[in-house]
mmCIF file of C-alpha atoms in Angstrom:
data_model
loop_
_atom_site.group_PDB
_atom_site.id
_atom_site.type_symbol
_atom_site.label_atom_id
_atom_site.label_comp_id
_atom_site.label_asym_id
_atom_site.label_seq_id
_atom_site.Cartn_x
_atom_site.Cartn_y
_atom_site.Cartn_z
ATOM 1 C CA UNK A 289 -7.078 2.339 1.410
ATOM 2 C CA UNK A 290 -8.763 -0.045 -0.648
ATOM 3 C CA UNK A 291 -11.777 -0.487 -3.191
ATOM 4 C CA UNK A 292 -13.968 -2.977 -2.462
ATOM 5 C CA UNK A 293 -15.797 -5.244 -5.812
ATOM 6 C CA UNK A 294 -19.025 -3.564 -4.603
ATOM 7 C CA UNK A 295 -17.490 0.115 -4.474
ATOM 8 C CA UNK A 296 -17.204 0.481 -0.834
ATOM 9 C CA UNK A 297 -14.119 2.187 0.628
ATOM 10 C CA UNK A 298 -12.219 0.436 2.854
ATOM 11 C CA UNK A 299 -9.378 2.837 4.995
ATOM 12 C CA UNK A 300 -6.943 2.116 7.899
ATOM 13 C CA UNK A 301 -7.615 5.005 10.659
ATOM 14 C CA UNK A 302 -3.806 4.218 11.704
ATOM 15 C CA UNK A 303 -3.343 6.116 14.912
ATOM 16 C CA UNK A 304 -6.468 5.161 15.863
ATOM 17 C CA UNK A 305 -6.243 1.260 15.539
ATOM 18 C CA UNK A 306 -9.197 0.658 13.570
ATOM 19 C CA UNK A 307 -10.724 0.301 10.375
ATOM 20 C CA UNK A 308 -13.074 1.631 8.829
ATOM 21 C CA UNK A 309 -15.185 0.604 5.915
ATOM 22 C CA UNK A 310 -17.412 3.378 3.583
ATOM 23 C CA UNK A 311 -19.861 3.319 1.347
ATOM 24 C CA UNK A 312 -20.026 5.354 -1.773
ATOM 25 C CA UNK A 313 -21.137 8.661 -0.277
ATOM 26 C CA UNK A 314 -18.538 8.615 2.443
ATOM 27 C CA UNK A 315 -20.560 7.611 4.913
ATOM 28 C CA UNK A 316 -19.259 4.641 7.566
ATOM 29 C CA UNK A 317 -21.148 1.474 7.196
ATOM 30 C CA UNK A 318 -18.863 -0.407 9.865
ATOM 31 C CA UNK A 319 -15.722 0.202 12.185
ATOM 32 C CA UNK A 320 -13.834 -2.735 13.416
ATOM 33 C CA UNK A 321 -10.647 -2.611 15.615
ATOM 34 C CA UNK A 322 -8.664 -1.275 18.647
ATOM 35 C CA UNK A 323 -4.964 -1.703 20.155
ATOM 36 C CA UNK A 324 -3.897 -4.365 21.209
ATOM 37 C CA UNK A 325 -1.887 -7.680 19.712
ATOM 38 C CA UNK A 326 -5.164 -9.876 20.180
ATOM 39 C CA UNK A 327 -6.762 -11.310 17.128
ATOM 40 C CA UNK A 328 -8.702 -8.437 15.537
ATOM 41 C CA UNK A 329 -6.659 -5.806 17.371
ATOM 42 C CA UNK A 330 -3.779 -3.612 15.952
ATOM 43 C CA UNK A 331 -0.524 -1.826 15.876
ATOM 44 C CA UNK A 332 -0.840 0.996 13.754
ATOM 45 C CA UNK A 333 -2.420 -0.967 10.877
ATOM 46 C CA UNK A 334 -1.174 0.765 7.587
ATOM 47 C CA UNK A 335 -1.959 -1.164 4.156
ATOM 48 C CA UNK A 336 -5.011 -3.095 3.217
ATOM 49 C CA UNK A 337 -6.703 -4.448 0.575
ATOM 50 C CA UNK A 338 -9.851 -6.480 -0.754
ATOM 51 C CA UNK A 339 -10.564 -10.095 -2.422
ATOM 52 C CA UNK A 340 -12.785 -10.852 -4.857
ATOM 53 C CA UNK A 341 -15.330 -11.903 -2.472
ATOM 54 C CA UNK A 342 -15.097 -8.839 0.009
ATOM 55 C CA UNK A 343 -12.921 -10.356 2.630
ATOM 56 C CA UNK A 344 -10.637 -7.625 4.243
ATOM 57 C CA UNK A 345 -6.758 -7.759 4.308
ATOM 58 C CA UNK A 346 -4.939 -5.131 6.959
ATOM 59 C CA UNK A 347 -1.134 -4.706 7.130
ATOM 60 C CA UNK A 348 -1.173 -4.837 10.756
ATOM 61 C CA UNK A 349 2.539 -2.725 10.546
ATOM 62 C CA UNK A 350 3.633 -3.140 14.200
ATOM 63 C CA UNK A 351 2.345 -6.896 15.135
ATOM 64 C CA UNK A 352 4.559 -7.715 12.010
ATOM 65 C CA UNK A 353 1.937 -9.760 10.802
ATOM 66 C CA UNK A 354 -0.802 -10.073 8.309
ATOM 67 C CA UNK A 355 -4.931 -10.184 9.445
ATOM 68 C CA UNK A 356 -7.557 -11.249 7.235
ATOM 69 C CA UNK A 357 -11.474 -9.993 7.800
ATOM 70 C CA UNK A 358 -14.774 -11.077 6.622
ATOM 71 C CA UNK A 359 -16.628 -7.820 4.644
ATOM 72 C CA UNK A 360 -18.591 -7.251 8.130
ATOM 73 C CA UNK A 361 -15.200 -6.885 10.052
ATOM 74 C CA UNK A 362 -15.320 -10.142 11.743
ATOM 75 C CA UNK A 363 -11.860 -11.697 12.413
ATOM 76 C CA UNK A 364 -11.187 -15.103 10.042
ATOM 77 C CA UNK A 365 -7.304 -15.488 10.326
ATOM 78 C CA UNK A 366 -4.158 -13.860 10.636
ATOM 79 C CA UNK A 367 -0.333 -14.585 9.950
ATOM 80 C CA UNK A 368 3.373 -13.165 10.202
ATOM 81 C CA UNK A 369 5.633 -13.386 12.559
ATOM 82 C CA UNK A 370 8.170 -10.805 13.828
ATOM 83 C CA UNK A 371 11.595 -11.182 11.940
ATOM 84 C CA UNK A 372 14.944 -11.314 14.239
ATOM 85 C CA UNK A 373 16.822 -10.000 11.555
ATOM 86 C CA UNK A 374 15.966 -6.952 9.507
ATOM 87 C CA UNK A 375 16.648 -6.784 5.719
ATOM 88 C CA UNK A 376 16.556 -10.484 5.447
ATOM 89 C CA UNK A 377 15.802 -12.949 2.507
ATOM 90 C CA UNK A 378 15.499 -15.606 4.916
ATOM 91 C CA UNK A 379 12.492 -16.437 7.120
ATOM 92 C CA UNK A 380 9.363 -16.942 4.710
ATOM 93 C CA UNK A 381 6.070 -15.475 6.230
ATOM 94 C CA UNK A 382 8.406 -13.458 9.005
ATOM 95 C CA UNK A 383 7.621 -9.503 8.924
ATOM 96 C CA UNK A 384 9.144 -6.632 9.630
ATOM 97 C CA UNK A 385 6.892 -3.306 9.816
ATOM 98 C CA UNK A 386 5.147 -4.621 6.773
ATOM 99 C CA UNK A 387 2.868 -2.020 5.503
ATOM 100 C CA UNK A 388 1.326 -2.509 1.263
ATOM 101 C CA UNK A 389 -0.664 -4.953 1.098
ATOM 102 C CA UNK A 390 -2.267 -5.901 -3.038
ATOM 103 C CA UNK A 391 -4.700 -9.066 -3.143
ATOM 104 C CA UNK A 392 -4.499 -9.789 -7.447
ATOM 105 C CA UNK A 393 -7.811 -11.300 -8.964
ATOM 106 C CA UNK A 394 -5.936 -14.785 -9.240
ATOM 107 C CA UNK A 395 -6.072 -14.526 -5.481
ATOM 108 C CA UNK A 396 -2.166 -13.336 -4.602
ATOM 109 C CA UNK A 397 -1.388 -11.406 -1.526
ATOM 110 C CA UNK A 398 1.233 -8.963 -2.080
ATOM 111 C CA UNK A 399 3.059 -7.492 0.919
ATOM 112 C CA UNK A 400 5.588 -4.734 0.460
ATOM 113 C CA UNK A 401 7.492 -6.122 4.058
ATOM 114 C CA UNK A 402 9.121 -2.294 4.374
ATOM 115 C CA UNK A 403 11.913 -3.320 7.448
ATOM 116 C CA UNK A 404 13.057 -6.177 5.126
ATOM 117 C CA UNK A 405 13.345 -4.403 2.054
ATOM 118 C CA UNK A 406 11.477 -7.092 0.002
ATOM 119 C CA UNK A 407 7.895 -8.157 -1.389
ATOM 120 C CA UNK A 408 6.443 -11.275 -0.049
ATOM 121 C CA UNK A 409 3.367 -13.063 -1.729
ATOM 122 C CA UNK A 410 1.358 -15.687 0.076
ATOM 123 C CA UNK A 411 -2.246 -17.269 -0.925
ATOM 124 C CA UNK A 412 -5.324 -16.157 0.377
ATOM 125 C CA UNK A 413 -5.317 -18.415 3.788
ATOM 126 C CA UNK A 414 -1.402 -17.330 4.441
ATOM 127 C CA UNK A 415 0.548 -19.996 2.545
ATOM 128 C CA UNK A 416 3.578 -18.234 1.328
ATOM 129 C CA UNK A 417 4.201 -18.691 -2.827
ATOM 130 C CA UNK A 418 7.251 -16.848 -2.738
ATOM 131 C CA UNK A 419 9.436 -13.132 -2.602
ATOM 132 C CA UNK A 420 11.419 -10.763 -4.570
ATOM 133 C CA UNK A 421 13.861 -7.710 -3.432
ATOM 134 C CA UNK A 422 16.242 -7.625 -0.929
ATOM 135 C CA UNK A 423 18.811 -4.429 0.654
ATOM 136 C CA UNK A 424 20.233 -2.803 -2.099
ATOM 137 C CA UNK A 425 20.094 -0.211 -4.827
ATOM 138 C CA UNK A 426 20.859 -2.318 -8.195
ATOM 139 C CA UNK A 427 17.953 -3.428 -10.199
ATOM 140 C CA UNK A 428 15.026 -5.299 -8.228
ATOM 141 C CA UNK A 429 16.660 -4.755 -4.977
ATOM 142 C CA UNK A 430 14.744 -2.164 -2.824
ATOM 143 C CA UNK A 431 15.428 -0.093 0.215
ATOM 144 C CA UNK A 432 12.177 0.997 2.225
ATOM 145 C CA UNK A 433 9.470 -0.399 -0.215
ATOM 146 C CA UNK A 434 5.983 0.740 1.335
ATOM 147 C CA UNK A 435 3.402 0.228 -0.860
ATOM 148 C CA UNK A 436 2.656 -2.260 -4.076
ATOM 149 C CA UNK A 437 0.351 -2.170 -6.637
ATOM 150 C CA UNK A 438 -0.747 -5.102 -9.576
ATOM 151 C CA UNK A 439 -2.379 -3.821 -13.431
ATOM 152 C CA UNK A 440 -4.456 -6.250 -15.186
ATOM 153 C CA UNK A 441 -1.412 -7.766 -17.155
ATOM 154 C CA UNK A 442 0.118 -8.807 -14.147
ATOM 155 C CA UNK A 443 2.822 -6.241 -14.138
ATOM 156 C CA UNK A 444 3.847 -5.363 -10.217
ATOM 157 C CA UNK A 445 4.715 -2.038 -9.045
ATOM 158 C CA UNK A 446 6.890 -1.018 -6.009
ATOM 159 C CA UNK A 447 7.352 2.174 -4.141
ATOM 160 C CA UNK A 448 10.767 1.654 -3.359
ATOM 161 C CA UNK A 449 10.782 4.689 -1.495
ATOM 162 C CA UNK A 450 14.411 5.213 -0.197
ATOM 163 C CA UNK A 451 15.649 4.670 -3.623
ATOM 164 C CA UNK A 452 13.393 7.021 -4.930
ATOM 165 C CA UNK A 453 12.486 5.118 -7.730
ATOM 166 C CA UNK A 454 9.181 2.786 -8.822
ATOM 167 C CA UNK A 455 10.577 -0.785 -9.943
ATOM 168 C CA UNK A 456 7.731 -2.311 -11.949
ATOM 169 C CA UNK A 457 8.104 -6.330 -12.026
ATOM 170 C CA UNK A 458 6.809 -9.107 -14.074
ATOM 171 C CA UNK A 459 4.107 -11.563 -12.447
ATOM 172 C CA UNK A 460 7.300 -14.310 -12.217
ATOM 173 C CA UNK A 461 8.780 -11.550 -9.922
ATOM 174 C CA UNK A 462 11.177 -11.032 -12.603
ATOM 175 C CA UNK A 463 12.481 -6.595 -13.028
ATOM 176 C CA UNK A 464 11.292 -4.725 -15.965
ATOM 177 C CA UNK A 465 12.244 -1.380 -15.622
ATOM 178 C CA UNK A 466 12.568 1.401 -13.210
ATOM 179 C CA UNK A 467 11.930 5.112 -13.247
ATOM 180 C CA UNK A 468 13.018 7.475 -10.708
ATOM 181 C CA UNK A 469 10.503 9.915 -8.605
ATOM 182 C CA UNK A 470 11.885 13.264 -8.176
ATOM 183 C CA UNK A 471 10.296 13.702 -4.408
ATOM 184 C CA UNK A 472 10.987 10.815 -1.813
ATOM 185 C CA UNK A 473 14.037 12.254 -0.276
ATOM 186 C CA UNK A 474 13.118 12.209 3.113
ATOM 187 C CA UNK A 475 14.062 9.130 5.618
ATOM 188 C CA UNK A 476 10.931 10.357 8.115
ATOM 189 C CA UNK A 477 8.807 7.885 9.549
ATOM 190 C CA UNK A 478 6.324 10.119 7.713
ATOM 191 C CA UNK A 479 7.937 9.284 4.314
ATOM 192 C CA UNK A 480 5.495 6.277 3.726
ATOM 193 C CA UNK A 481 4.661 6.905 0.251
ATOM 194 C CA UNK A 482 1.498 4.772 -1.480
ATOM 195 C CA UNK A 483 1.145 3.340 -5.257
ATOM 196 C CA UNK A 484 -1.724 2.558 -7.821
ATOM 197 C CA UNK A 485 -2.444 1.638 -11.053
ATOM 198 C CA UNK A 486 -5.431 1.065 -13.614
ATOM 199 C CA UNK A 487 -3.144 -0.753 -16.647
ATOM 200 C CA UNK A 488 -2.010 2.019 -18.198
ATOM 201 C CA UNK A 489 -1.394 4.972 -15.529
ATOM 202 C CA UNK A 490 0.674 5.200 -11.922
ATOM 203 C CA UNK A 491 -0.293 7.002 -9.117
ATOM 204 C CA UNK A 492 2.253 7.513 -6.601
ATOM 205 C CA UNK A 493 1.518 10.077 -3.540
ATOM 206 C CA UNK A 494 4.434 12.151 -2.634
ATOM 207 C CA UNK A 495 4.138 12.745 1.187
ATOM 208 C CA UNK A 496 6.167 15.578 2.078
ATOM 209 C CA UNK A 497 5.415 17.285 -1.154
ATOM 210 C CA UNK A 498 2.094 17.271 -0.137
ATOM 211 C CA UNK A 499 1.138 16.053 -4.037
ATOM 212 C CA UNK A 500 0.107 13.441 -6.718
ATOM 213 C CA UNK A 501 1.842 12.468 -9.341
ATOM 214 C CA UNK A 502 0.698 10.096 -12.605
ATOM 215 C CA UNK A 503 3.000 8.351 -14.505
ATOM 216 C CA UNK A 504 2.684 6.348 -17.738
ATOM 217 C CA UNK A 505 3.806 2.643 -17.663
ATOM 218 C CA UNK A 506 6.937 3.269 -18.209
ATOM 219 C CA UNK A 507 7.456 6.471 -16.316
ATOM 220 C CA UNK A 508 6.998 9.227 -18.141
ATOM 221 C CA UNK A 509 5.284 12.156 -15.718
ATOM 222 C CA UNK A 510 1.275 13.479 -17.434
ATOM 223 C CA UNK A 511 0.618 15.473 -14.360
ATOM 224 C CA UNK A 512 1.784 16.520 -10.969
ATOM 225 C CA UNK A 513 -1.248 18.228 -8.379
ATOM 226 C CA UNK A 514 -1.631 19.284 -4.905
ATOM 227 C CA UNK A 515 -0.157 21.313 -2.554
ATOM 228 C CA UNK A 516 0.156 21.914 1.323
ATOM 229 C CA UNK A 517 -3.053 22.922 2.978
ATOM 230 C CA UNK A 518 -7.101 22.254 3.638
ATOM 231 C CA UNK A 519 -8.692 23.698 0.889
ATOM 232 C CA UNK A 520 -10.527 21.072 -1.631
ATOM 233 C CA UNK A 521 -7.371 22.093 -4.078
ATOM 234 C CA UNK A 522 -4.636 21.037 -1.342
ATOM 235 C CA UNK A 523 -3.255 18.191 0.757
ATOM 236 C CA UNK A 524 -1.440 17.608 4.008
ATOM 237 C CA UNK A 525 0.641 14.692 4.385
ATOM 238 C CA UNK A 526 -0.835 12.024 1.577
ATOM 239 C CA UNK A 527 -0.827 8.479 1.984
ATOM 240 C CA UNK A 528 -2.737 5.977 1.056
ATOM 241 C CA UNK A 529 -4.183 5.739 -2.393
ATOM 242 C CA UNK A 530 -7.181 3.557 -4.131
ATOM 243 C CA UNK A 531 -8.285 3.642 -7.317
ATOM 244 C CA UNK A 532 -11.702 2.273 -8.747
ATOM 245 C CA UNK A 533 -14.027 3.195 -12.322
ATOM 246 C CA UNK A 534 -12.011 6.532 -13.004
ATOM 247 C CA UNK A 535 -11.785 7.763 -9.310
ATOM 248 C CA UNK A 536 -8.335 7.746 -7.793
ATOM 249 C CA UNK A 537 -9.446 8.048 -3.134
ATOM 250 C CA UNK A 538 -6.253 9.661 -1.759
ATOM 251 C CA UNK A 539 -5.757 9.008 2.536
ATOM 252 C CA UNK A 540 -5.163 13.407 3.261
ATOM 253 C CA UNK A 541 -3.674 12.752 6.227
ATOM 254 C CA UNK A 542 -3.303 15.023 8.319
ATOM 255 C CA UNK A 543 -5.951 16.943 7.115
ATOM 256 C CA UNK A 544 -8.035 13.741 8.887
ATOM 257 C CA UNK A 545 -9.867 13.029 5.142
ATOM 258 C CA UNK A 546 -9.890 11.137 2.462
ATOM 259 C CA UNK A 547 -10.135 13.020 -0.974
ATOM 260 C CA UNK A 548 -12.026 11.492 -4.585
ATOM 261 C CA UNK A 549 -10.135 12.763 -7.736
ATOM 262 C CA UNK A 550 -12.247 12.574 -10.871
ATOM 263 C CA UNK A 551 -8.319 11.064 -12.773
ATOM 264 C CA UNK A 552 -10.460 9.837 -15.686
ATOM 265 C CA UNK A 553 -11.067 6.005 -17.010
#
């Protein structure tokens, strides 16, 4: 999920192969998408995210590729293609299962590429600027990073989900510290874990767990919520997280909703 500038909602319906886009009472202003590996189609599309000027960004996870959207849904450009060899540092703009996707307000596209254990950041129109990570467990490598998020100061921060750990970077790519997150231990395909940040305050969703869980910058835990179930109190599989003006969205999976948390400014 995604804010949009003007405070719409933008979420990937993933199993479903569409988007859809929300305005501030939850109600759907426009859907856009169906399978397929056509321009404008999708393969389980998984992160996206929102320029400054409303243009739509989808993770399109299993076309291994990137597709960009005007703010009505229509289809401007896409790129990405599918890597022949996973967990490589080789092959700029090739994908494997990406699935975060950050657009910074200087106009960076962030894309946690999840099958190739590494970030890769392109320009708004596709042309790759450059990557970080790579298999491993030692600082600023990652194993199964699926979501990234950018504060105002430039700092970057990575799921890096299979490590159990958030790795928080500099804007020159460069590690600044770690912090390890006491859920993540499963390998499922359901394990797909999302991140945000306001500055001073990380959000990670803990899948499994069926809970939240805010960090300071530098990882120290100020609250853990949720639990498994349907009530307004509980979650069921949480993905996908947004955050916008003191409201964090969470994706409640399998509970087919998406939840607004009053987290504070």
């Amino acid at each position: 999920m995604a804010f949009a500038p003007d405070g719409r909602l933008v979420v990937a319906d993933s199993n479903n192969n569409r988007i859809h886009v929300l305005d501030v009472n939850g109600e759907v202003i426009t859907t856009f998408g169906e399978p397929g590996s056509a321009p404008g189609q999708f393969n389980e599309p998984w992160g996206v995210a929102v320029d400054g000027d409303g243009n739509i960004y989808v993770a399109d996870t299993w076309n291994h590729r990137i597709q960009k959207f005007a703010p009505d849904g229509t289809f401007l450009k896409a790129w990405g293609t599918f890597a022949d060899t996973q967990g490589t540092l080789e092959q700029p703009g090739a994908f494997w299962g990406p699935r975060g996707i950050f657009v910074t307000d200087d106009g960076r596209v962030l894309v946690a590429d999840t099958g190739n254990k590494r970030v890769q950041v392109f320009d708004t129109e596709g042309t790759f600027l450059g990557m970080f990570g790579g298999r491993g467990s030692e600082h600023g490598k990652m194993d199964e990073p699926t979501s990234v998020a950018v504060g105002p100061d430039g700092t970057i921060y990575v799921a890096d989900t299979w490590n159990q750990r958030v790795q928080a970077f500099g804007p020159d790519f460069s590690f600044l510290r770690q912090w390890p997150v006491a859920g993540w231990r499963g390998q499922s395909v359901l394990n797909k874990p999302a991140i945000a940040t306001d500055g001073r305050r990380v959000w990670v969703s803990d899948p499994e767990a069926h809970r939240l869980v805010e960090f300071d910058i530098v990882g120290n835990v100020l609250r853990v919520w949720g639990r498994l179930g349907s009530d307004a109190t509980s979650l069921n599989l949480p993905l996908g997280l947004a955050y916008r003006d003191g409201l964090l969205a969470v994706a409640d999976s399998n509970n087919n909703r998406v939840q607004l948390f009053n987290v504070g400014p």
